[in-house]
Amino acid sequence: MSEKGKLARALFEQGYNCCQSVVGAFAAEMGMELEEAVRLASAFGGGLGRLREGCGAVSGMALVAGMLYGYASPTDGENKARTYGMMQELARRFRERNGSLLCRDLLGPEGTSTDPVPEARTADYYQRRPCPGLIACAADLLAELPTWDLSKEL
C-alpha cells in the first residue's frame, strides 16, 4: 500500500466518507487545505449522498485526477479526450481489482440502505465494510498514475 493509500485509509478511520478520504489524501498536491478538500468531496459519500450509486472512492479518484491532470478549456478536445481516457483507465483498474464501480455492489447486503443518516462508526462497522480497502486501492491507483504511459494503455 502506498503512503497515499495509508493516509486515505486513516482519514476514513477518522470518520471521513470514502470520497473525502481519497480527496483528502491528495489535498496538498491539489493546493487545497484538508478542510476545503473534504468539503468539496462531502456529498459524494455513500455512492453519491448514500444513494449507493457510483463508489465514493471512485468519485474521489475522478476529483483528484481532474484537478491534477484534467483540462480547463471547453474547446480543448485533445485534452478532454486524454482526461476521459485517463479516468476510464483508472476505473478499469479499480473495477478489475474490486469487481465493480457501484457502491451497492461493492457493499453487497450492506449496500441496500439509502437512509441519509449514516451508520455509527463502530469497530463492527469497520470490520464489515470493504471501504477501507477500496479507499486505499483508489489512492494507490492515483499515486501510480504519473508512472503510467496512457498513450500505450488506452
N, CA, C and O of each residue as an XYZ file, in Angstrom:
616
protein
N       0.848     -1.173      0.000
C       0.000      0.000      0.000
C       0.898      1.242      0.000
O       1.874      1.321      0.746
N       0.550      2.195     -0.840
C       1.318      3.435     -0.928
C       1.077      4.300      0.307
O       0.161      4.047      1.089
N       1.908      5.313      0.467
C       1.705      6.267      1.564
C       0.356      6.960      1.416
O      -0.319      7.223      2.411
N      -0.036      7.255      0.185
C      -1.338      7.886     -0.051
C      -2.469      6.924      0.311
O      -3.485      7.345      0.863
N      -2.302      5.656      0.011
C      -3.304      4.659      0.400
C      -3.452      4.589      1.910
O      -4.566      4.509      2.430
N      -2.322      4.619      2.616
C      -2.354      4.594      4.085
C      -3.029      5.848      4.632
O      -3.828      5.770      5.566
N      -2.708      6.998      4.052
C      -3.294      8.251      4.512
C      -4.806      8.261      4.253
O      -5.578      8.655      5.127
N      -5.227      7.836      3.075
C      -6.656      7.803      2.747
C      -7.401      6.880      3.707
O      -8.479      7.223      4.194
N      -6.833      5.726      3.974
C      -7.448      4.777      4.909
C      -7.549      5.383      6.313
O      -8.564      5.226      6.991
N      -6.504      6.067      6.737
C      -6.505      6.700      8.058
C      -7.579      7.791      8.136
O      -8.228      7.945      9.170
N      -7.766      8.530      7.072
C      -8.818      9.554      7.059
C     -10.197      8.913      7.197
O     -11.055      9.429      7.913
N     -10.410      7.793      6.513
C     -11.678      7.087      6.642
C     -11.885      6.635      8.088
O     -12.984      6.750      8.629
N     -10.846      6.133      8.695
C     -10.934      5.655     10.074
C     -11.141      6.791     11.073
O     -11.508      6.550     12.223
N     -10.906      8.027     10.634
C     -11.209      9.195     11.465
C     -12.671      9.616     11.318
O     -13.156     10.444     12.089
N     -13.380      9.047     10.328
C     -14.790      9.367     10.154
C     -15.153     10.029      8.842
O     -16.335     10.253      8.580
N     -14.171     10.351      8.005
C     -14.478     10.927      6.701
C     -15.119      9.868      5.813
O     -14.869      8.676      5.994
N     -15.947     10.292      4.850
C     -16.546      9.320      3.942
C     -15.510      8.872      2.903
O     -14.389      9.379      2.872
N     -15.895      7.933      2.071
C     -14.954      7.333      1.113
C     -14.346      8.373      0.175
O     -13.130      8.409     -0.018
N     -15.192      9.214     -0.404
C     -14.700     10.228     -1.325
C     -13.814     11.233     -0.599
O     -12.737     11.580     -1.085
N     -14.259     11.694      0.546
C     -13.454     12.642      1.321
C     -12.085     12.068      1.658
O     -11.086     12.787      1.642
N     -12.036     10.794      1.958
C     -10.781     10.157      2.351
C      -9.779     10.155      1.209
O      -8.600     10.441      1.414
N     -10.246      9.834      0.001
C      -9.355      9.829     -1.164
C      -8.938     11.248     -1.507
O      -7.751     11.516     -1.690
N      -9.885     12.150     -1.594
C      -9.575     13.542     -1.946
C      -8.701     14.181     -0.868
O      -7.759     14.907     -1.184
N      -9.004     13.920      0.383
C      -8.211     14.482      1.473
C      -6.760     14.044      1.438
O      -5.867     14.808      1.804
N      -6.526     12.823      1.002
C      -5.150     12.318      0.931
C      -4.313     13.090     -0.083
O      -3.085     13.096      0.004
N      -4.965     13.736     -1.037
C      -4.261     14.473     -2.089
C      -4.482     15.988     -1.988
O      -4.187     16.723     -2.931
N      -4.995     16.447     -0.857
C      -5.298     17.875     -0.697
C      -4.080     18.746     -0.984
O      -4.184     19.723     -1.726
N      -2.946     18.412     -0.417
C      -1.746     19.243     -0.597
C      -1.347     19.324     -2.063
O      -1.012     20.399     -2.559
N      -1.380     18.198     -2.753
C      -0.997     18.185     -4.173
C      -1.960     19.023     -5.015
O      -1.576     19.565     -6.052
N      -3.203     19.126     -4.567
C      -4.200     19.914     -5.289
C      -4.167     21.380     -4.873
O      -4.944     22.186     -5.386
N      -3.272     21.736     -3.943
C      -3.165     23.108     -3.492
C      -4.317     23.525     -2.593
O      -4.707     24.692     -2.568
N      -4.856     22.565     -1.857
C      -6.004     22.824     -1.000
C      -5.682     22.479      0.444
O      -4.834     21.630      0.723
N      -6.363     23.141      1.341
C      -6.336     22.742      2.740
C      -7.230     21.522      2.888
O      -8.160     21.341      2.102
N      -6.967     20.694      3.872
C      -7.774     19.496      4.086
C      -9.253     19.846      4.218
O     -10.098     19.189      3.611
N      -9.572     20.864      4.994
C     -10.974     21.233      5.200
C     -11.673     21.576      3.889
O     -12.826     21.197      3.680
N     -10.993     22.279      3.026
C     -11.544     22.653      1.717
C     -11.750     21.411      0.841
O     -12.785     21.271      0.189
N     -10.776     20.527      0.833
C     -10.849     19.318      0.008
C     -11.975     18.403      0.457
O     -12.725     17.885     -0.371
N     -12.099     18.199      1.767
C     -13.138     17.282      2.243
C     -14.534     17.892      2.098
O     -15.512     17.166      1.924
N     -14.625     19.194      2.169
C     -15.921     19.833      1.923
C     -16.335     19.631      0.457
O     -17.492     19.317      0.177
N     -15.402     19.808     -0.462
C     -15.675     19.588     -1.878
C     -16.207     18.180     -2.122
O     -17.118     17.987     -2.928
N     -15.642     17.203     -1.430
C     -15.979     15.796     -1.643
C     -17.135     15.297     -0.780
O     -17.554     14.149     -0.929
N     -17.654     16.120      0.107
C     -18.587     15.652      1.133
C     -19.876     15.021      0.606
O     -20.378     14.086      1.229
N     -20.416     15.476     -0.479
C     -21.701     14.951     -0.974
C     -21.562     13.653     -1.766
O     -22.571     13.056     -2.145
N     -20.339     13.207     -2.022
C     -20.128     12.011     -2.831
C     -20.081     10.721     -2.017
O     -20.022      9.635     -2.595
N     -20.106     10.816     -0.702
C     -20.022      9.627      0.144
C     -21.255      8.749      0.026
O     -22.340      9.222     -0.312
N     -21.078      7.474      0.308
C     -22.198      6.533      0.255
C     -22.727      6.317     -1.151
O     -23.902      6.002     -1.340
N     -21.866      6.485     -2.123
C     -22.308      6.302     -3.507
C     -23.182      7.450     -3.968
O     -24.234      7.230     -4.568
N     -22.759      8.668     -3.696
C     -23.438      9.915     -4.032
C     -24.593     10.159     -3.072
O     -25.745      9.833     -3.357
N     -24.254     10.739     -1.933
C     -25.261     11.079     -0.934
C     -26.021      9.885     -0.396
O     -27.221      9.973     -0.136
N     -25.324      8.760     -0.226
C     -25.901      7.489      0.252
C     -26.998      6.944     -0.666
O     -27.903      6.246     -0.209
N     -26.915      7.263     -1.953
C     -27.824      6.663     -2.933
C     -27.319      5.303     -3.399
O     -28.026      4.575     -4.096
N     -26.082      4.965     -3.008
C     -25.454      3.681     -3.342
C     -25.214      3.530     -4.845
O     -25.282      2.428     -5.389
N     -24.937      4.639     -5.496
C     -24.604      4.636     -6.921
C     -23.093      4.508     -7.072
O     -22.511      3.580     -6.510
N     -22.445      5.387     -7.796
C     -21.001      5.297     -8.000
C     -20.237      5.330     -6.690
O     -20.495      6.180     -5.837
N     -19.302      4.413     -6.528
C     -18.483      4.320     -5.317
C     -17.826      5.666     -5.016
O     -17.276      6.313     -5.906
N     -17.892      6.071     -3.766
C     -17.281      7.328     -3.361
C     -15.778      7.361     -3.572
O     -15.223      8.415     -3.884
N     -15.111      6.226     -3.408
C     -13.665      6.182     -3.649
C     -13.355      6.449     -5.119
O     -12.360      7.100     -5.436
N     -14.201      5.949     -6.014
C     -14.034      6.187     -7.451
C     -14.318      7.656     -7.766
O     -13.611      8.273     -8.563
N     -15.357      8.213     -7.136
C     -15.630      9.641     -7.313
C     -14.444     10.472     -6.843
O     -14.090     11.471     -7.469
N     -13.839     10.056     -5.746
C     -12.643     10.739     -5.258
C     -11.503     10.674     -6.259
O     -10.794     11.658     -6.469
N     -11.327      9.501     -6.879
C     -10.297      9.385     -7.919
C     -10.563     10.388     -9.033
O      -9.639     11.044     -9.513
N     -11.824     10.510     -9.448
C     -12.173     11.428    -10.528
C     -11.876     12.874    -10.151
O     -11.330     13.630    -10.954
N     -12.234     13.257     -8.931
C     -11.981     14.631     -8.494
C     -10.483     14.939     -8.457
O     -10.047     15.984     -8.939
N      -9.709     14.034     -7.889
C      -8.267     14.253     -7.790
C      -7.624     14.233     -9.173
O      -6.832     15.119     -9.494
N      -7.948     13.245     -9.991
C      -7.358     13.144    -11.329
C      -7.694     14.373    -12.162
O      -6.843     14.889    -12.887
N      -8.938     14.842    -12.057
C      -9.320     16.035    -12.803
C      -8.560     17.264    -12.341
O      -8.096     18.055    -13.162
N      -8.432     17.427    -11.050
C      -7.729     18.594    -10.517
C      -6.247     18.573    -10.873
O      -5.672     19.603    -11.224
N      -5.632     17.397    -10.782
C      -4.193     17.302    -11.027
C      -3.820     17.190    -12.496
O      -2.780     17.701    -12.911
N      -4.657     16.527    -13.289
C      -4.273     16.214    -14.661
C      -5.329     16.575    -15.700
O      -5.157     16.271    -16.880
N      -6.410     17.214    -15.286
C      -7.524     17.484    -16.187
C      -7.312     18.695    -17.077
O      -6.253     19.323    -17.072
N      -8.342     19.000    -17.833
C      -8.322     20.124    -18.762
C      -9.204     21.246    -18.216
O     -10.054     21.013    -17.358
N      -8.997     22.458    -18.715
C      -9.779     23.594    -18.247
C     -10.575     24.263    -19.362
O     -11.640     24.825    -19.106
N     -10.085     24.212    -20.571
C     -10.760     24.896    -21.673
C     -11.855     24.013    -22.277
O     -11.599     22.854    -22.601
N     -13.057     24.541    -22.429
C     -14.129     23.733    -23.009
C     -13.917     23.408    -24.479
O     -14.625     22.565    -25.030
N     -12.959     24.059    -25.124
C     -12.700     23.788    -26.537
C     -11.461     22.926    -26.758
O     -11.055     22.706    -27.899
N     -10.865     22.443    -25.686
C      -9.639     21.640    -25.777
C      -9.993     20.164    -25.935
O      -9.879     19.386    -24.988
N     -10.418     19.790    -27.123
C     -10.854     18.424    -27.389
C      -9.793     17.373    -27.143
O     -10.097     16.278    -26.671
N      -8.550     17.697    -27.460
C      -7.462     16.724    -27.278
C      -7.272     16.385    -25.799
O      -7.182     15.214    -25.430
N      -7.214     17.418    -24.958
C      -7.023     17.159    -23.536
C      -8.288     16.640    -22.864
O      -8.209     15.944    -21.852
N      -9.441     16.967    -23.410
C     -10.680     16.384    -22.895
C     -10.656     14.876    -23.119
O     -10.975     14.107    -22.212
N     -10.283     14.457    -24.311
C     -10.198     13.022    -24.612
C      -9.142     12.344    -23.751
O      -9.347     11.223    -23.287
N      -8.012     13.017    -23.532
C      -6.948     12.447    -22.698
C      -7.444     12.285    -21.261
O      -7.183     11.265    -20.623
N      -8.148     13.278    -20.761
C      -8.672     13.217    -19.394
C      -9.692     12.097    -19.261
O      -9.651     11.337    -18.294
N     -10.600     11.984    -20.213
C     -11.601     10.914    -20.158
C     -10.934      9.542    -20.267
O     -11.331      8.602    -19.579
N      -9.934      9.429    -21.118
C      -9.205      8.171    -21.240
C      -8.484      7.808    -19.955
O      -8.450      6.643    -19.561
N      -7.903      8.819    -19.295
C      -7.230      8.599    -18.016
C      -8.232      8.078    -16.986
O      -7.941      7.130    -16.256
N      -9.412      8.699    -16.929
C     -10.418      8.264    -15.958
C     -10.939      6.877    -16.295
O     -11.190      6.076    -15.394
N     -11.102      6.585    -17.559
C     -11.544      5.240    -17.948
C     -10.524      4.193    -17.529
O     -10.898      3.098    -17.108
N      -9.253      4.515    -17.640
C      -8.213      3.567    -17.239
C      -8.188      3.413    -15.718
O      -8.032      2.299    -15.217
N      -8.337      4.502    -14.986
C      -8.437      4.398    -13.525
C      -9.625      3.508    -13.142
O      -9.495      2.621    -12.299
N     -10.764      3.747    -13.758
C     -11.969      2.969    -13.464
C     -11.785      1.502    -13.849
O     -12.214      0.611    -13.115
N     -11.158      1.249    -14.979
C     -10.927     -0.136    -15.414
C     -10.086     -0.882    -14.387
O     -10.404     -2.010    -14.012
N      -9.019     -0.248    -13.941
C      -8.131     -0.890    -12.973
C      -8.830     -1.082    -11.623
O      -8.642     -2.109    -10.970
N      -9.632     -0.104    -11.203
C     -10.367     -0.247     -9.951
C     -11.372     -1.394    -10.067
O     -11.466     -2.231     -9.169
N     -12.113     -1.434    -11.160
C     -13.108     -2.499    -11.361
C     -12.428     -3.870    -11.442
O     -12.941     -4.853    -10.907
N     -11.293     -3.929    -12.100
C     -10.557     -5.187    -12.222
C     -10.142     -5.714    -10.843
O     -10.191     -6.919    -10.599
N      -9.739     -4.825     -9.959
C      -9.282     -5.223     -8.623
C     -10.431     -5.477     -7.644
O     -10.287     -6.254     -6.700
N     -11.580     -4.812     -7.876
C     -12.647     -4.846     -6.870
C     -13.983     -5.376     -7.367
O     -14.880     -5.616     -6.557
N     -14.142     -5.563     -8.651
C     -15.348     -6.187     -9.194
C     -16.450     -5.257     -9.643
O     -17.341     -5.689    -10.375
N     -16.429     -3.995     -9.238
C     -17.496     -3.076     -9.606
C     -17.055     -1.646     -9.341
O     -16.046     -1.396     -8.681
N     -17.840     -0.710     -9.875
C     -17.671      0.706     -9.580
C     -18.845      1.225     -8.760
O     -18.863      2.390     -8.363
N     -19.827      0.358     -8.505
C     -21.049      0.764     -7.816
C     -20.990      0.452     -6.327
O     -20.650     -0.661     -5.924
N     -21.320      1.434     -5.531
C     -21.315      1.293     -4.078
C     -22.155      0.096     -3.639
O     -21.690     -0.725     -2.848
N     -23.386     -0.015     -4.140
C     -24.281     -1.090     -3.696
C     -23.728     -2.472     -4.019
O     -23.926     -3.412     -3.249
N     -23.039     -2.606     -5.143
C     -22.435     -3.889     -5.491
C     -21.240     -4.197     -4.597
O     -21.061     -5.332     -4.155
N     -20.437     -3.192     -4.337
C     -19.249     -3.379     -3.516
C     -19.604     -3.688     -2.062
O     -18.899     -4.441     -1.392
N     -20.698     -3.103     -1.581
C     -21.128     -3.338     -0.203
C     -21.945     -4.606     -0.042
O     -22.077     -5.107      1.074
N     -22.492     -5.137     -1.114
C     -23.338     -6.332     -1.014
C     -24.572     -6.032     -0.188
O     -25.170     -4.969     -0.355
N     -24.977     -6.937      0.704
C     -26.189     -6.726      1.510
C     -26.151     -5.434      2.331
O     -27.199     -4.874      2.654
N     -24.960     -4.966      2.664
C     -24.824     -3.717      3.422
C     -25.219     -2.507      2.571
O     -25.489     -1.432      3.107
N     -25.253     -2.681      1.258
C     -25.478     -1.554      0.358
C     -26.915     -1.315     -0.034
O     -27.169     -0.734     -1.089
N     -27.858     -1.738      0.772
C     -29.264     -1.554      0.401
C     -29.888     -0.309      1.006
O     -30.850      0.222      0.450
N     -29.377      0.167      2.114
C     -29.976      1.319      2.785
C     -29.567      2.620      2.101
O     -28.384      2.884      1.886
N     -30.568      3.420      1.768
C     -30.311      4.755      1.236
C     -30.738      5.831      2.235
O     -30.867      7.002      1.878
N     -30.950      5.434      3.458
C     -31.270      6.385      4.522
C     -30.150      7.429      4.570
O     -28.976      7.062      4.621
N     -30.487      8.710      4.553
C     -29.426      9.719      4.556
C     -28.621      9.789      5.855
O     -27.561     10.414      5.896
N     -29.115      9.156      6.904
C     -28.382      9.160      8.173
C     -27.395      7.990      8.159
O     -27.813      6.832      8.147
N     -26.087      8.282      8.161
C     -25.107      7.201      8.123
C     -25.082      6.388      9.409
O     -25.440      6.866     10.486
N     -24.650      5.156      9.260
C     -24.495      4.250     10.395
C     -23.346      4.729     11.284
O     -22.373      5.303     10.797
N     -23.467      4.490     12.579
C     -22.405      4.854     13.516
C     -21.130      4.096     13.177
O     -21.177      2.923     12.807
N     -20.007      4.759     13.304
C     -18.703      4.153     13.040
C     -18.235      3.424     14.286
O     -17.695      4.032     15.211
N     -18.444      2.132     14.301
C     -18.028      1.280     15.414
C     -16.968      0.308     14.914
O     -16.696      0.241     13.715
N     -16.376     -0.437     15.823
C     -15.405     -1.462     15.424
C     -16.073     -2.479     14.497
O     -15.460     -2.920     13.525
N     -17.313     -2.854     14.784
C     -18.052     -3.789     13.935
C     -18.257     -3.217     12.535
O     -18.125     -3.929     11.540
N     -18.575     -1.947     12.467
C     -18.762     -1.271     11.170
C     -17.505     -1.428     10.317
O     -17.582     -1.835      9.158
N     -16.357     -1.107     10.891
C     -15.110     -1.171     10.136
C     -14.752     -2.597      9.746
O     -14.114     -2.800      8.713
N     -15.139     -3.586     10.536
C     -14.862     -4.989     10.197
C     -15.730     -5.473      9.053
O     -15.277     -6.256      8.219
N     -16.986     -5.011      9.003
C     -17.931     -5.478      7.984
C     -17.721     -4.826      6.620
O     -18.002     -5.439      5.590
N     -17.246     -3.637      6.608
C     -17.194     -2.849      5.384
C     -15.922     -3.075      4.579
O     -14.838     -3.180      5.153
N     -16.043     -3.149      3.254
C     -14.852     -3.224      2.410
C     -14.240     -1.856      2.142
O     -13.191     -1.758      1.505
N     -14.885     -0.810      2.619
C     -14.496      0.559      2.273
C     -13.018      0.894      2.528
O     -12.393      1.501      1.658
N     -12.433      0.530      3.667
C     -11.024      0.889      3.867
C     -10.112      0.368      2.750
O      -9.210      1.077      2.304
N     -10.342     -0.847      2.309
C      -9.540     -1.397      1.219
C      -9.824     -0.733     -0.117
O      -8.913     -0.542     -0.923
N     -11.079     -0.380     -0.357
C     -11.455      0.292     -1.606
C     -10.832      1.689     -1.669
O     -10.348      2.118     -2.717
N     -10.852      2.377     -0.549
C     -10.265      3.720     -0.457
C      -8.761      3.650     -0.691
O      -8.208      4.459     -1.436
N      -8.107      2.697     -0.064
C      -6.662      2.538     -0.249
C      -6.356      2.206     -1.702
O      -5.392      2.727     -2.264
N      -7.158      1.350     -2.314
C      -6.960      0.994     -3.720
C      -7.050      2.233     -4.604
O      -6.198      2.445     -5.467
N      -8.077      3.052     -4.392
C      -8.255      4.264     -5.196
C      -7.066      5.213     -5.031
O      -6.567      5.762     -6.013
N      -6.622      5.401     -3.808
C      -5.476      6.281     -3.568
C      -4.202      5.695     -4.163
O      -3.376      6.430     -4.704
N      -4.036      4.383     -4.069
C      -2.870      3.735     -4.670
C      -2.856      3.936     -6.187
O      -1.809      4.229     -6.766
N      -4.010      3.780     -6.826
C      -4.084      3.972     -8.278
C      -3.708      5.406     -8.651
O      -2.987      5.627     -9.625
N      -4.188      6.366     -7.889
C      -3.823      7.757     -8.155
C      -2.333      7.990     -7.944
O      -1.708      8.735     -8.698
N      -1.763      7.358     -6.925
C      -0.328      7.506     -6.661
C       0.502      6.916     -7.798
O       1.593      7.407     -8.090
N      -0.010      5.860     -8.444
C       0.689      5.220     -9.564
C       0.519      5.990    -10.875
O       1.335      5.848    -11.786
N      -0.514      6.790    -10.974
C      -0.890      7.421    -12.234
C       0.253      8.130    -12.957
O       0.369      7.979    -14.174
N       1.107      8.898    -12.267
C       2.183      9.574    -13.009
C       3.159      8.625    -13.700
O       3.896      9.048    -14.590
N       3.178      7.363    -13.313
C       4.099      6.408    -13.930
C       3.500      5.709    -15.149
O       4.215      5.012    -15.868
N       2.209      5.883    -15.391
C       1.561      5.195    -16.493
C       1.859      5.872    -17.823
O       1.936      7.097    -17.912
N       2.021      5.069    -18.827
C       2.121      5.594    -20.195
C       0.760      5.380    -20.832
O       0.512      4.363    -21.480
N      -0.119      6.360    -20.634
C      -1.501      6.210    -21.088
C      -1.616      6.150    -22.604
O      -2.602      5.624    -23.120
N      -0.638      6.672    -23.330
C      -0.726      6.605    -24.785
C      -0.655      5.165    -25.274
O      -1.182      4.850    -26.341
N      -0.013      4.287    -24.509
C       0.088      2.878    -24.879
C      -1.035      2.066    -24.269
O      -1.386      1.010    -24.795
N      -1.611      2.542    -23.158
C      -2.579      1.742    -22.426
C      -4.003      1.971    -22.868
O      -4.869      1.157    -22.549
N      -4.284      3.025    -23.577
C      -5.664      3.324    -23.975
C      -5.983      2.822    -25.354
O      -7.105      2.997    -25.831
